[in-house]
Amino acid sequence: MAIVKATEGAIRVAAEHVREGQLVAFPTETVYGLGGDSTNGKAVAAIFEAKARPRFNPLIVHVADIANAKTHAEFTPLGLRLAEAFWPGPLTLVLRRRAESDLCDLTSAGLETIAIRVPDHPIAQALLKAAGLPLAAPSANRSGRVSPTQAAHVHIDLGERVGLILDGGPTAHGLESTIIDATGEAPVLLRTGAVPAETIESVLGQSIIRAAEAGDKPQSPGQLASHYAPEARVRLGAIDVHEGEALLAFGSDVPATAGPMINLSATGDLIEAAANLFAALRALDQTGTDRIAVMPIPENGVGEAINDRLRRAAAPRS
Ligand code: AMP
Ligand code: MG
């Protein structure tokens, strides 16, 4: 049984696990999170794999305090006011990502913004401090199932996919964090959650824009529009390379090509491929090629999310 009582010793072991790139489930004040090192592409790919998420939607980064958050995000005056008023707590801020941040591309799904928060739970806090790493931690359930508010729920849902579950009893809110886009001057509500919008409005003395009214802001940030899309046209399922194409390869059986080529995983490892995907698309784009051929990628495990991303990249654009 992977469930352990969250003693100091167990938290130290869990911190060691995440530093090694493994996944650990832990309680926050909202729900149990499935945590992994958000600077490690393979760890974040393993989160998508374990949850069987069919898409690479951006994940929330959890850090121990504001000082740490400032190393990853550009704080607007609005962001700072919100952080000071509600952190630690169940409020997630979307802010511009700092160039110096070492978060991996997969954490933010290639976006230029990140979602970040400081959880208010002693076990989450202790784990973040012991690990000394920002943790990506979506709810610790299989995609489409309800969020776990007890360690046993995590075990029932994810079983051996998570190496260690820190048991801290039932979580307090059982509701996800509220997400506010604080990149501009006016707060935009992206997701309702444990902090009521009215509470935020009264603290700020300013009204919140609902994402639906915000026009160009995508309501569901997992959507294509805001994600990195290559400039080049993308051809999927390529088993050979046409004249002038760059190649995004997968596996060991790669067709000969004189053009630019990046292999997502020479050993055919889907987790490795997911970890490399966003950087590889960017790098091929930067070669100046106007066409990218992509080899077939199996649809199993995290391959589904990889193919979802690639299909969007290949979809006709207006
Ligand atoms: P979860 O971690 O599963 O609780 O959900 C993360 C939520 O945060 C999703 O709704 C994401 O779409 C949202 N999110 C994460 N990063 C961003 C971002 N950079 N911009 C907007 N929303 C984000
Ligand atoms: Mg969830």
XYZ file of C-alpha atoms and ligand atoms in Angstrom:
342
model
C 0.000 0.000 0.000
C 1.467 3.324 -1.083
C -0.494 5.379 1.456
C 1.644 6.642 4.323
C 0.815 8.921 7.199
C 2.395 12.301 6.508
C 4.984 12.298 9.257
C 8.143 14.388 9.026
C 10.054 11.314 7.891
C 7.474 10.458 5.227
C 7.584 14.039 3.934
C 11.374 13.797 3.632
C 11.027 10.592 1.626
C 8.355 12.205 -0.557
C 10.627 15.195 -1.182
C 13.378 12.811 -2.253
C 10.909 11.107 -4.627
C 9.983 14.361 -6.361
C 13.607 15.425 -6.634
C 14.237 12.146 -8.442
C 11.426 12.901 -10.881
C 8.810 10.615 -9.342
C 5.218 11.514 -8.520
C 3.830 11.997 -5.034
C 0.218 12.631 -4.033
C -0.278 15.084 -1.182
C -3.090 16.986 0.489
C -3.649 20.669 -0.138
C -6.439 22.773 1.345
C -8.449 22.188 -1.836
C -8.072 18.564 -2.930
C -5.270 15.980 -3.072
C -2.740 16.897 -5.724
C -0.623 14.646 -7.905
C 2.706 16.401 -7.569
C 5.777 16.301 -9.732
C 8.817 18.518 -10.304
C 7.529 21.242 -12.634
C 11.044 21.903 -13.928
C 11.350 18.291 -15.122
C 9.601 17.558 -18.426
C 9.532 13.820 -17.828
C 7.973 14.207 -14.395
C 5.271 16.470 -15.820
C 4.695 14.076 -18.729
C 4.271 11.311 -16.143
C 1.494 13.369 -14.486
C -0.446 13.465 -17.759
C 0.199 9.749 -18.235
C -0.949 8.837 -14.714
C -4.108 10.943 -14.989
C -4.717 9.712 -18.545
C -5.382 13.299 -19.559
C -6.144 13.330 -23.264
C -4.756 16.869 -23.598
C -1.816 18.921 -22.467
C -3.667 21.621 -20.585
C -1.406 23.856 -18.506
C -0.927 22.876 -14.872
C -0.839 24.943 -11.715
C 2.600 25.424 -10.193
C 2.709 25.207 -6.391
C 5.420 27.065 -4.492
C 6.143 27.658 -0.806
C 5.915 31.465 -0.750
C 5.676 34.712 -2.719
C 9.446 35.084 -2.927
C 9.620 31.788 -4.745
C 6.704 32.676 -7.003
C 8.551 35.839 -8.012
C 11.390 33.781 -9.446
C 8.939 32.275 -11.967
C 6.320 34.944 -12.626
C 6.270 38.646 -13.466
C 4.088 40.164 -10.774
C 1.838 42.969 -11.892
C 0.674 45.371 -9.149
C -2.664 43.549 -9.282
C -0.974 40.158 -8.931
C 0.988 41.364 -5.947
C -2.082 42.704 -4.185
C -3.914 39.444 -4.713
C -0.959 37.336 -3.583
C -0.515 39.426 -0.459
C -4.195 39.222 0.388
C -4.868 35.557 -0.387
C -1.631 33.586 -0.130
C -1.164 31.093 1.269
C -4.592 29.985 0.095
C -6.789 28.577 -2.657
C -6.263 31.373 -5.175
C -4.293 30.691 -8.355
C -2.824 33.600 -10.283
C -2.101 33.564 -13.990
C 0.891 35.797 -14.662
C 3.538 36.205 -17.321
C 6.287 33.696 -17.033
C 9.737 35.133 -16.375
C 12.408 34.372 -18.939
C 14.675 33.175 -16.116
C 12.154 30.623 -14.872
C 13.281 27.027 -15.227
C 9.744 25.611 -15.436
C 9.481 23.093 -18.257
C 7.381 23.834 -21.353
C 4.924 21.081 -20.598
C 3.917 22.643 -17.269
C 2.594 25.726 -19.045
C 1.679 23.838 -22.246
C 3.959 26.159 -24.141
C 2.125 29.313 -23.006
C 3.885 32.524 -22.091
C 1.904 32.714 -18.897
C 1.906 30.404 -15.893
C -0.660 29.595 -13.244
C 0.844 29.675 -9.772
C -0.221 29.517 -6.146
C 0.988 29.087 -2.582
C -1.078 26.382 -0.875
C -2.214 26.792 2.708
C -1.793 23.302 4.064
C 0.954 22.298 6.489
C 1.776 19.094 4.599
C 1.862 20.770 1.186
C 4.019 23.518 2.680
C 6.392 21.061 4.341
C 6.745 19.071 1.120
C 7.432 22.170 -0.986
C 10.083 23.349 1.465
C 11.717 19.926 1.782
C 11.757 19.385 -1.988
C 12.950 22.904 -2.722
C 11.178 22.677 -6.063
C 8.076 24.169 -7.647
C 5.549 21.342 -7.973
C 2.989 20.892 -10.713
C 0.034 19.339 -8.970
C -3.313 18.834 -10.661
C -5.937 16.895 -8.763
C -4.816 13.327 -8.069
C -7.550 11.544 -10.000
C -7.899 9.899 -13.379
C -9.110 12.356 -15.981
C -12.886 12.764 -15.876
C -13.295 11.407 -12.347
C -14.105 13.468 -9.297
C -11.321 15.188 -7.407
C -10.017 13.251 -4.399
C -10.518 14.747 -0.958
C -9.049 11.748 0.898
C -5.878 9.690 0.498
C -7.943 6.534 -0.084
C -9.663 8.163 -3.086
C -6.273 8.729 -4.668
C -5.330 5.131 -4.135
C -8.574 3.821 -5.590
C -8.201 6.024 -8.657
C -4.479 6.000 -9.385
C -3.271 2.898 -7.530
C 0.339 2.079 -8.319
C 0.663 4.949 -10.795
C 1.681 7.125 -7.901
C 4.642 5.918 -5.874
C 3.661 7.544 -2.608
C 0.479 9.042 -1.194
C 0.936 11.289 1.818
C -2.116 10.888 4.010
C -3.110 14.098 5.752
C -6.756 13.275 6.359
C -9.683 14.803 4.481
C -9.052 18.129 2.734
C -10.837 21.246 3.934
C -12.461 22.779 0.872
C -12.954 19.877 -1.503
C -13.207 22.590 -4.140
C -10.552 23.615 -6.650
C -8.681 26.898 -6.341
C -10.168 30.020 -7.874
C -8.127 31.105 -10.910
C -7.606 34.798 -11.678
C -5.741 36.141 -14.673
C -3.726 39.002 -13.160
C -1.567 39.791 -16.185
C -3.370 43.092 -16.765
C -4.890 45.860 -14.670
C -8.284 44.252 -14.239
C -8.693 40.822 -12.671
C -10.235 38.213 -14.983
C -11.948 35.209 -13.444
C -10.870 32.076 -15.339
C -12.307 29.504 -12.947
C -14.568 29.786 -9.946
C -13.354 27.941 -6.887
C -12.745 27.991 -3.175
C -12.302 31.776 -2.918
C -15.597 33.473 -3.869
C -15.316 36.153 -6.545
C -17.154 38.580 -4.238
C -14.462 38.178 -1.573
C -11.808 39.085 -4.120
C -13.849 42.043 -5.302
C -14.306 43.393 -1.826
C -10.602 43.047 -0.999
C -9.604 44.793 -4.228
C -12.429 47.294 -4.248
C -12.618 46.497 -7.943
C -14.929 44.298 -9.937
C -13.819 41.111 -11.580
C -14.286 40.489 -15.272
C -15.812 37.093 -15.984
C -13.736 35.331 -18.637
C -16.780 34.989 -20.867
C -17.002 38.800 -21.062
C -13.314 39.259 -21.643
C -13.574 38.746 -25.384
C -10.152 37.652 -26.510
C -9.300 35.728 -23.353
C -9.997 32.044 -23.939
C -12.481 30.783 -21.387
C -10.925 27.388 -21.184
C -7.196 27.965 -21.321
C -6.579 24.431 -22.524
C -7.820 25.642 -25.873
C -5.739 25.890 -28.981
C -5.806 29.613 -29.598
C -3.415 30.563 -26.851
C -1.102 27.612 -27.241
C 2.128 27.569 -29.096
C 1.381 26.716 -32.708
C 4.266 26.296 -35.105
C 4.515 28.723 -38.012
C 5.316 25.844 -40.315
C 2.621 23.653 -41.822
C 2.500 20.242 -40.204
C 2.018 16.896 -41.981
C 1.121 13.995 -39.696
C 1.731 10.273 -40.032
C 4.777 10.795 -42.240
C 6.729 7.673 -43.109
C 9.048 9.507 -45.469
C 10.307 13.053 -45.858
C 9.372 15.220 -48.818
C 11.702 17.755 -50.399
C 11.991 20.837 -48.170
C 10.388 19.296 -45.082
C 11.874 19.211 -41.614
C 11.276 15.989 -39.713
C 9.849 15.460 -36.257
C 10.823 11.851 -35.665
C 9.807 9.225 -33.146
C 11.460 5.887 -32.498
C 14.443 4.154 -34.039
C 13.194 3.581 -37.573
C 13.734 7.085 -38.936
C 13.647 7.788 -42.702
C 16.773 9.326 -44.180
C 16.658 13.101 -44.569
C 19.083 15.872 -45.411
C 16.909 18.517 -43.707
C 16.527 19.479 -40.053
C 15.446 16.581 -37.839
C 14.596 16.204 -34.184
C 13.746 12.862 -32.651
C 11.209 13.106 -29.810
C 12.460 9.799 -28.465
C 14.875 7.495 -30.280
C 13.871 4.653 -27.965
C 10.159 5.179 -28.610
C 9.467 6.314 -25.046
C 6.228 8.338 -25.004
C 7.022 10.080 -21.703
C 10.320 11.286 -23.127
C 8.541 12.340 -26.322
C 5.968 14.358 -24.376
C 8.715 16.052 -22.384
C 10.445 17.092 -25.638
C 7.393 18.010 -27.713
C 7.030 21.780 -27.217
C 10.744 22.525 -27.393
C 11.065 20.381 -30.515
C 8.248 22.206 -32.336
C 9.844 25.530 -31.458
C 13.308 24.420 -32.517
C 12.101 23.103 -35.876
C 10.200 26.326 -36.468
C 13.341 28.283 -35.753
C 15.205 26.489 -38.521
C 13.022 28.595 -40.847
C 11.416 25.568 -42.487
C 7.862 26.077 -43.697
C 6.848 22.424 -43.481
C 7.266 19.841 -40.754
C 6.653 16.141 -41.338
C 5.745 14.242 -38.188
C 6.226 10.483 -37.905
C 3.338 8.388 -36.544
C 3.117 8.348 -32.762
C 1.244 5.583 -30.938
C -2.085 6.646 -29.446
C -1.625 4.819 -26.127
C -0.843 6.420 -22.770
C 0.427 9.982 -23.038
C 0.588 9.429 -26.826
C -3.053 10.512 -26.943
C -2.175 13.963 -25.582
C 0.849 14.216 -27.885
C -1.319 13.401 -30.900
C -4.015 15.830 -29.759
C -1.407 18.591 -29.694
C -0.006 17.608 -33.071
C -3.456 17.376 -34.674
C -4.159 20.923 -33.534
C -0.826 22.024 -34.945
C -1.733 20.372 -38.250
C -5.296 21.709 -38.391
C -5.991 24.306 -41.107
C -5.589 27.851 -39.841
C -7.420 30.955 -40.780
P -5.760 21.716 -12.425
O -4.277 21.836 -12.213
O -6.159 20.469 -13.102
O -6.559 22.027 -11.205
O -6.194 22.818 -13.447
C -5.361 23.794 -13.884
C -6.210 24.886 -14.408
O -5.426 26.046 -14.531
C -6.784 24.585 -15.766
O -8.114 25.036 -15.843
C -5.876 25.370 -16.649
O -6.472 25.636 -17.887
C -5.586 26.594 -15.809
N -4.328 27.220 -16.195
C -3.106 26.742 -15.985
N -2.173 27.546 -16.541
C -2.830 28.564 -17.114
C -2.435 29.702 -17.842
N -1.150 29.962 -18.110
N -3.387 30.534 -18.286
C -4.667 30.294 -18.014
N -5.108 29.234 -17.316
C -4.213 28.364 -16.877
Mg -8.999 18.093 -11.606
